[in-house]
């Protein structure tokens, strides 16, 4: 018997669409114990909220997020708004006893993140941060291969997340679409927006990052602010690079920028171990590159694993071997895991507490970029093992 689960999504933008799509599709492909009901969509503009509700089949819409929290019939609050709204909405949702899915990064900074962790743990509500790339099957497979020990001792972890959409100085800061350039709305630039993904995946696969040394740059120093109409200083990092040490002794190097002409969303990682290496590229997200030095020398080489077989992570739920899936599906997997665990009263990874660890790394990288010194990363272990 599946029970209805009433969902209220706050934010009908890019992520509002990926999450709505996931709630709608999840039961078609996964045996989840709930029937998600798209109850309320919330966003800033009434006309757009109404149009979104009609297109996606929401029962109601609102421009006031408090109404989603106050609605006793809503079971899950799903937060898809700019970063500066995550904390207040999540804390209110926790107090109201809602299960919460919150978009990444957890918060503007670790201090805010700590308050969010406190709130969800005090209320005892289910909580998940949407670091969706963990649930791309090839990325999940990489984690399984590492956990099986196939790579042996890990020496290097390197990751890039490259874009090119803010090169023009005419791109404004603030407001719809460009809130990511406004430090008050975003908290930081590429560090919290893009590197947070790379850091989450890296620590999930390779364990905690302990020390960092970072460098940031803001190439365009002033931009017109959409809300004030004035040219104002830019407070975000346009580019960020950092070196780090992991607790397991391996070395990391991470780079992110919105100034890599020709790259729209090039997220790549490579992990080098004693016996084997793994590489992944978001542009070919259904493939995993794997090199195993233990192979016979005459056939040894990088292999490109097409992650489509039924025994590969999540793939048994989709089509037939050889047919691949794409970007949206990671959100369906996330929703399937979240609903499955919710029914069992089990946490789903990454919880707010686990995402706080990523926030600590981001904060340490930004501090290091400012003071030019290596920074120790604050650590707090997860209280319960989440899956
Ligand atoms: N997991 C990922 O890969 C990924 C990708 C993109 C964005 N994100 C994250 O998702 C969040 C949203 O990003 P987006 O790209 O969807 O943004 P967006 O600009 O496309 O949409 C933001 C939405 O928030 C709504 N909103 C803003 N302030 C509000 C308020 N006070 N009350 C109610 N609604 C409000 C807007 O109406 C809009 O619908 C951010 O935290 C971002 O970092 C995650």
Coordinates of C-alpha atoms and ligand atoms in Angstrom, one line a residue:
X1 CA 0.0 0.0 0.0
X2 CA 1.5 3.3 -1.0
X3 CA 0.7 6.4 1.0
X4 CA 0.3 9.9 -0.4
X5 CA 3.1 12.2 0.4
X6 CA 2.3 15.9 0.0
X7 CA 5.2 17.9 -1.4
X8 CA 5.6 21.7 -1.3
X9 CA 8.4 23.1 -3.5
X10 CA 9.7 26.6 -2.8
X11 CA 11.3 27.9 -6.0
X12 CA 10.1 27.2 -9.5
X13 CA 13.3 28.0 -11.4
X14 CA 16.0 25.5 -12.7
X15 CA 16.0 23.3 -9.6
X16 CA 12.2 23.6 -9.0
X17 CA 11.8 22.0 -12.4
X18 CA 14.4 19.1 -11.8
X19 CA 12.8 18.3 -8.4
X20 CA 9.2 18.5 -9.7
X21 CA 10.2 16.2 -12.6
X22 CA 11.7 13.8 -10.1
X23 CA 8.7 13.6 -7.8
X24 CA 6.5 13.0 -10.9
X25 CA 8.7 10.3 -12.4
X26 CA 10.0 8.4 -9.4
X27 CA 7.1 6.0 -9.0
X28 CA 7.2 5.1 -12.7
X29 CA 10.6 3.6 -12.3
X30 CA 11.2 2.8 -8.6
X31 CA 9.1 0.9 -6.0
X32 CA 8.9 3.8 -3.5
X33 CA 6.5 3.5 -0.6
X34 CA 4.9 6.9 -1.2
X35 CA 2.8 8.5 -3.9
X36 CA 4.3 12.0 -4.1
X37 CA 1.5 14.6 -4.5
X38 CA 2.5 17.9 -5.9
X39 CA 0.6 20.0 -3.5
X40 CA 2.0 23.6 -3.6
X41 CA 4.6 25.4 -5.7
X42 CA 5.9 28.7 -4.4
X43 CA 7.9 31.4 -6.1
X44 CA 8.3 35.2 -6.3
X45 CA 6.0 36.0 -9.2
X46 CA 2.3 35.0 -9.0
X47 CA 1.8 34.7 -12.8
X48 CA 4.9 32.4 -13.1
X49 CA 3.9 30.4 -10.1
X50 CA 0.4 29.9 -11.5
X51 CA 1.8 28.9 -14.9
X52 CA 4.2 26.5 -13.3
X53 CA 1.4 24.9 -11.2
X54 CA -0.6 24.4 -14.4
X55 CA 2.3 22.9 -16.4
X56 CA 3.5 20.5 -13.7
X57 CA 0.2 19.6 -12.1
X58 CA 0.4 21.3 -8.7
X59 CA -2.8 21.6 -6.7
X60 CA -2.0 25.1 -5.6
X61 CA 0.5 27.9 -5.8
X62 CA 1.6 30.8 -3.6
X63 CA 4.2 33.6 -3.5
X64 CA 4.6 33.3 0.3
X65 CA 6.8 30.5 1.5
X66 CA 5.4 30.7 5.0
X67 CA 2.1 29.3 3.6
X68 CA 3.9 26.1 2.6
X69 CA 5.4 25.7 6.1
X70 CA 2.0 26.5 7.8
X71 CA 0.1 24.1 5.6
X72 CA -0.3 21.1 8.0
X73 CA -1.1 18.8 5.1
X74 CA 2.4 19.2 3.6
X75 CA 4.8 16.5 4.5
X76 CA 7.9 17.5 2.6
X77 CA 9.3 21.0 2.1
X78 CA 11.7 21.1 -0.9
X79 CA 13.9 24.2 -1.0
X80 CA 14.9 25.3 -4.5
X81 CA 15.6 29.0 -3.8
X82 CA 18.8 31.1 -3.8
X83 CA 21.3 30.3 -1.1
X84 CA 20.4 33.2 1.2
X85 CA 16.9 31.8 1.8
X86 CA 17.9 28.2 2.6
X87 CA 18.5 28.7 6.4
X88 CA 15.4 30.6 7.3
X89 CA 13.1 28.3 5.3
X90 CA 14.8 25.1 6.5
X91 CA 14.7 26.2 10.1
X92 CA 11.0 27.1 9.9
X93 CA 10.3 23.8 8.1
X94 CA 12.1 21.8 10.8
X95 CA 10.2 23.6 13.5
X96 CA 7.0 22.7 11.7
X97 CA 8.0 19.0 11.6
X98 CA 8.4 18.7 7.8
X99 CA 10.8 16.4 6.1
X100 CA 13.2 18.6 4.2
X101 CA 15.1 18.4 0.9
X102 CA 17.3 21.5 0.5
X103 CA 19.3 22.5 -2.6
X104 CA 23.1 22.9 -2.3
X105 CA 25.1 24.6 -1.0
X106 CA 23.6 24.0 2.5
X107 CA 23.9 27.7 3.4
X108 CA 25.7 31.0 2.8
X109 CA 28.4 29.9 5.2
X110 CA 29.2 27.3 8.0
X111 CA 27.8 29.5 10.8
X112 CA 24.4 29.4 9.1
X113 CA 24.8 25.8 8.3
X114 CA 25.4 24.9 11.9
X115 CA 22.1 26.5 12.9
X116 CA 20.3 24.5 10.2
X117 CA 21.9 21.2 11.5
X118 CA 20.8 22.1 15.0
X119 CA 17.3 22.8 13.9
X120 CA 16.7 19.6 11.9
X121 CA 18.4 17.4 14.6
X122 CA 16.4 19.0 17.4
X123 CA 13.2 18.5 15.5
X124 CA 14.2 15.0 14.4
X125 CA 13.0 15.6 10.9
X126 CA 14.4 13.9 7.7
X127 CA 16.9 16.1 6.0
X128 CA 18.8 15.9 2.7
X129 CA 20.9 18.3 0.7
X130 CA 20.7 17.9 -3.0
X131 CA 24.2 17.1 -4.1
X132 CA 22.8 15.3 -7.1
X133 CA 26.0 14.3 -8.8
X134 CA 26.6 11.5 -6.3
X135 CA 23.6 9.7 -7.9
X136 CA 24.8 9.8 -11.5
X137 CA 25.3 6.0 -12.0
X138 CA 28.9 6.4 -13.2
X139 CA 29.8 8.5 -10.2
X140 CA 28.1 6.0 -7.8
X141 CA 30.0 3.2 -9.6
X142 CA 33.3 5.1 -9.0
X143 CA 32.5 5.2 -5.3
X144 CA 31.7 1.4 -5.3
X145 CA 35.0 0.6 -7.1
X146 CA 37.0 2.7 -4.6
X147 CA 35.1 1.1 -1.6
X148 CA 36.0 -2.4 -3.0
X149 CA 39.6 -1.4 -2.8
X150 CA 40.3 -1.7 -6.5
X151 CA 42.3 1.5 -6.7
X152 CA 44.4 0.5 -3.6
X153 CA 46.0 3.4 -1.8
X154 CA 44.8 6.6 -3.2
X155 CA 47.4 9.3 -4.1
X156 CA 45.7 12.0 -6.0
X157 CA 42.2 13.4 -6.4
X158 CA 41.7 16.2 -8.9
X159 CA 38.5 17.9 -9.9
X160 CA 37.4 20.8 -12.2
X161 CA 34.1 22.6 -12.7
X162 CA 34.4 25.0 -15.6
X163 CA 31.9 27.4 -17.1
X164 CA 32.1 30.6 -19.2
X165 CA 28.9 32.5 -18.8
X166 CA 30.0 35.5 -16.8
X167 CA 33.0 36.7 -18.9
X168 CA 31.1 39.7 -20.3
X169 CA 31.2 42.7 -17.9
X170 CA 27.6 43.4 -19.0
X171 CA 26.2 40.5 -17.1
X172 CA 24.5 42.2 -14.1
X173 CA 24.6 41.0 -10.5
X174 CA 21.5 40.3 -8.4
X175 CA 17.9 39.4 -9.3
X176 CA 16.5 36.5 -11.3
X177 CA 19.0 34.5 -13.1
X178 CA 22.0 36.5 -11.9
X179 CA 21.6 36.2 -8.1
X180 CA 24.7 33.9 -8.3
X181 CA 26.8 37.0 -8.9
X182 CA 25.5 38.8 -5.8
X183 CA 27.4 37.8 -2.8
X184 CA 24.5 38.6 -0.5
X185 CA 22.3 36.1 -2.3
X186 CA 24.9 33.5 -3.1
X187 CA 27.4 33.7 -0.1
X188 CA 30.3 33.1 -2.5
X189 CA 30.9 32.6 -6.2
X190 CA 32.2 29.4 -7.8
X191 CA 33.4 28.1 -4.4
X192 CA 29.9 27.5 -3.0
X193 CA 28.2 27.1 -6.4
X194 CA 30.4 24.7 -8.3
X195 CA 33.3 23.6 -6.1
X196 CA 30.8 22.6 -3.4
X197 CA 29.6 19.8 -5.8
X198 CA 33.2 18.7 -6.4
X199 CA 34.0 18.7 -2.6
X200 CA 30.9 16.8 -1.7
X201 CA 31.7 14.1 -4.3
X202 CA 35.4 14.0 -3.4
X203 CA 34.8 13.6 0.4
X204 CA 32.1 11.0 -0.2
X205 CA 34.6 9.0 -2.4
X206 CA 37.9 9.7 -0.7
X207 CA 37.1 10.7 2.9
X208 CA 37.5 14.0 4.7
X209 CA 39.6 17.0 3.5
X210 CA 41.8 18.2 6.4
X211 CA 43.8 21.2 5.2
X212 CA 43.4 23.5 2.3
X213 CA 45.3 26.3 0.5
X214 CA 43.2 28.4 -1.9
X215 CA 43.4 31.2 -4.3
X216 CA 40.5 33.2 -5.7
X217 CA 40.0 36.0 -8.2
X218 CA 37.3 38.4 -9.2
X219 CA 38.0 39.3 -12.8
X220 CA 35.2 41.8 -13.2
X221 CA 35.3 44.0 -10.2
X222 CA 32.1 46.0 -10.7
X223 CA 28.7 45.1 -12.2
X224 CA 25.4 46.7 -12.4
X225 CA 23.1 45.5 -9.7
X226 CA 19.7 44.6 -11.0
X227 CA 17.9 45.5 -7.8
X228 CA 19.5 48.9 -7.2
X229 CA 20.2 49.9 -10.8
X230 CA 23.6 51.0 -9.7
X231 CA 27.1 49.8 -10.6
X232 CA 28.4 48.1 -7.4
X233 CA 31.5 46.2 -6.4
X234 CA 31.3 42.4 -7.0
X235 CA 31.8 40.4 -3.9
X236 CA 31.9 36.9 -5.3
X237 CA 34.9 34.8 -6.4
X238 CA 34.8 34.4 -10.2
X239 CA 37.5 31.7 -10.1
X240 CA 38.9 29.5 -7.3
X241 CA 41.7 27.0 -7.2
X242 CA 42.8 25.1 -4.1
X243 CA 45.1 22.4 -3.0
X244 CA 44.3 20.1 -0.1
X245 CA 45.2 17.1 1.9
X246 CA 42.8 14.3 2.6
X247 CA 42.7 12.4 5.9
X248 CA 43.9 9.3 4.1
X249 CA 47.1 11.0 3.0
X250 CA 46.2 11.7 -0.6
X251 CA 46.6 15.1 -2.2
X252 CA 43.8 17.0 -3.9
X253 CA 43.6 19.8 -6.4
X254 CA 40.4 21.5 -7.4
X255 CA 39.7 24.3 -9.9
X256 CA 36.5 26.2 -10.7
X257 CA 35.9 29.2 -12.9
X258 CA 33.2 30.9 -14.9
X259 CA 35.8 32.3 -17.2
X260 CA 36.9 29.1 -19.2
X261 CA 35.7 30.1 -22.6
X262 CA 34.2 27.2 -24.4
X263 CA 33.1 25.3 -21.3
X264 CA 29.4 25.4 -20.2
X265 CA 29.4 22.9 -17.3
X266 CA 32.6 20.8 -17.5
X267 CA 32.7 18.9 -14.3
X268 CA 35.5 16.3 -14.3
X269 CA 37.3 14.3 -11.7
X270 CA 40.2 11.9 -11.8
X271 CA 41.4 9.7 -9.0
X272 CA 44.8 8.0 -9.1
X273 CA 45.5 5.0 -6.9
X274 CA 48.3 2.5 -6.4
X275 CA 46.7 -0.1 -8.7
X276 CA 44.1 1.8 -10.7
X277 CA 42.8 5.2 -11.8
X278 CA 39.3 6.4 -12.4
X279 CA 38.1 9.4 -14.4
X280 CA 34.7 10.9 -15.1
X281 CA 33.4 13.8 -17.2
X282 CA 29.9 15.3 -16.9
X283 CA 29.7 15.8 -20.7
X284 CA 29.8 12.0 -21.0
X285 CA 28.1 11.3 -17.7
X286 CA 27.1 7.8 -18.6
X287 CA 30.7 6.7 -19.0
X288 CA 33.4 5.9 -16.5
X289 CA 37.1 5.7 -17.5
X290 CA 39.0 3.1 -15.7
X291 CA 42.7 2.0 -15.9
X292 CA 43.9 -1.1 -14.0
X293 CA 47.6 -1.7 -13.9
X294 CA 47.0 -5.3 -12.9
X295 CA 45.7 -6.1 -16.4
X296 CA 47.9 -8.1 -18.7
X297 CA 50.3 -5.7 -20.3
X298 CA 49.4 -6.4 -23.9
X299 CA 45.8 -5.3 -23.3
X300 CA 46.4 -2.8 -20.5
X301 CA 45.0 0.6 -21.2
X302 CA 42.2 3.0 -20.2
X303 CA 38.8 1.4 -20.7
X304 CA 35.6 3.4 -21.1
X305 CA 32.8 1.7 -19.2
X306 CA 29.4 2.4 -20.6
X307 CA 27.4 2.5 -17.4
X308 CA 24.1 1.0 -18.7
X309 CA 24.0 -2.6 -17.5
X310 CA 21.3 -3.7 -15.1
X311 CA 23.8 -4.6 -12.4
X312 CA 25.2 -1.1 -12.3
X313 CA 24.0 1.5 -9.8
X314 CA 20.3 2.5 -10.4
X315 CA 20.4 1.2 -14.0
X316 CA 18.2 -1.9 -13.5
X317 CA 15.3 0.6 -13.0
X318 CA 15.7 2.1 -16.5
X319 CA 15.7 0.8 -20.0
X320 CA 17.8 -2.2 -21.3
X321 CA 21.6 -2.6 -21.3
X322 CA 23.3 -0.2 -23.8
X323 CA 20.7 2.5 -23.4
X324 CA 21.9 5.5 -21.4
X325 CA 20.2 8.0 -19.1
X326 CA 21.1 11.6 -18.4
X327 CA 21.2 14.6 -16.1
X328 CA 17.6 14.6 -14.8
X329 CA 17.8 11.0 -13.7
X330 CA 20.2 11.8 -10.8
X331 CA 17.4 13.8 -9.2
X332 CA 15.0 10.8 -9.7
X333 CA 17.5 8.6 -7.9
X334 CA 17.9 11.1 -5.1
X335 CA 14.1 11.2 -4.7
X336 CA 13.8 7.4 -4.8
X337 CA 16.5 7.1 -2.0
X338 CA 15.0 9.9 0.0
X339 CA 11.4 8.4 -0.1
X340 CA 12.6 4.9 0.5
X341 CA 14.6 5.9 3.6
X342 CA 11.9 8.2 4.8
X343 CA 9.5 5.3 5.1
X344 CA 12.1 3.3 7.1
X345 CA 13.0 6.3 9.3
X346 CA 16.5 6.2 8.0
X347 CA 18.6 9.2 7.0
X348 CA 19.6 9.9 3.4
X349 CA 23.0 11.0 2.5
X350 CA 24.2 13.8 2.3
X351 CA 22.3 15.0 5.4
X352 CA 22.5 18.6 6.6
X353 CA 25.3 17.5 8.9
X354 CA 27.2 15.8 6.1
X355 CA 26.7 18.8 3.9
X356 CA 28.0 21.1 6.7
X357 CA 31.4 19.3 6.2
X358 CA 31.4 20.6 2.6
X359 CA 30.5 24.1 3.9
X360 CA 33.5 23.9 6.3
X361 CA 35.8 23.2 3.4
X362 CA 34.4 26.0 1.3
X363 CA 34.8 28.4 4.3
X364 CA 38.4 27.3 4.8
X365 CA 39.2 27.7 1.1
X366 CA 37.8 31.2 1.1
X367 CA 39.7 32.1 4.3
X368 CA 42.9 30.7 2.9
X369 CA 42.4 32.7 -0.3
X370 CA 42.1 35.9 1.8
X371 CA 45.0 35.3 4.2
X372 CA 47.4 33.4 1.9
X373 CA 47.9 30.7 4.4
X374 CA 47.1 27.0 4.7
X375 CA 43.8 26.5 6.7
X376 CA 42.7 23.6 8.8
X377 CA 39.2 22.4 8.0
X378 CA 36.8 22.3 10.9
X379 CA 35.3 18.9 11.3
X380 CA 32.2 17.4 12.8
X381 CA 31.5 13.8 12.4
X382 CA 28.1 12.5 11.2
X383 CA 25.9 11.5 14.1
X384 CA 24.2 8.6 12.3
X385 CA 25.2 6.7 9.3
X386 CA 23.1 7.8 6.3
X387 CA 22.8 6.0 3.0
Ligands
LIG1 N1 22.0 20.5 -7.5 C1 22.4 21.3 -8.5 O1 23.1 20.8 -9.4 C2 22.0 22.7 -8.6 C3 21.9 23.3 -9.9 C4 21.5 24.6 -9.9 C5 21.1 25.3 -8.7 N2 21.2 24.7 -7.5 C6 20.8 25.3 -6.3 O2 19.4 25.5 -6.3 C7 19.0 26.7 -5.7 C8 18.1 27.4 -6.7 O3 18.9 27.7 -7.9 P1 18.1 27.8 -9.3 O4 19.2 27.7 -10.3 O5 17.0 26.9 -9.4 O6 17.6 29.3 -9.2 P2 16.6 30.0 -10.1 O7 17.0 31.4 -10.1 O8 16.4 29.3 -11.4 O9 15.2 29.9 -9.3 C9 15.1 30.5 -8.0 C10 13.6 30.4 -7.6 O10 13.5 30.9 -6.3 C11 12.4 31.7 -6.1 N3 12.6 32.6 -5.0 C12 13.6 33.4 -4.8 N4 13.4 34.0 -3.6 C13 12.3 33.6 -3.0 C14 11.6 33.8 -1.9 N5 12.0 34.7 -1.0 N6 10.4 33.1 -1.7 C15 9.9 32.2 -2.6 N7 10.6 32.0 -3.7 C16 11.7 32.6 -3.9 C17 12.3 32.4 -7.5 O11 11.0 32.8 -7.7 C18 12.7 31.3 -8.4 O12 11.6 30.5 -8.7 C19 20.3 27.4 -5.3 O13 20.6 27.2 -3.9 C20 21.3 26.8 -6.2 O14 22.6 26.8 -5.6 C21 21.6 23.4 -7.5

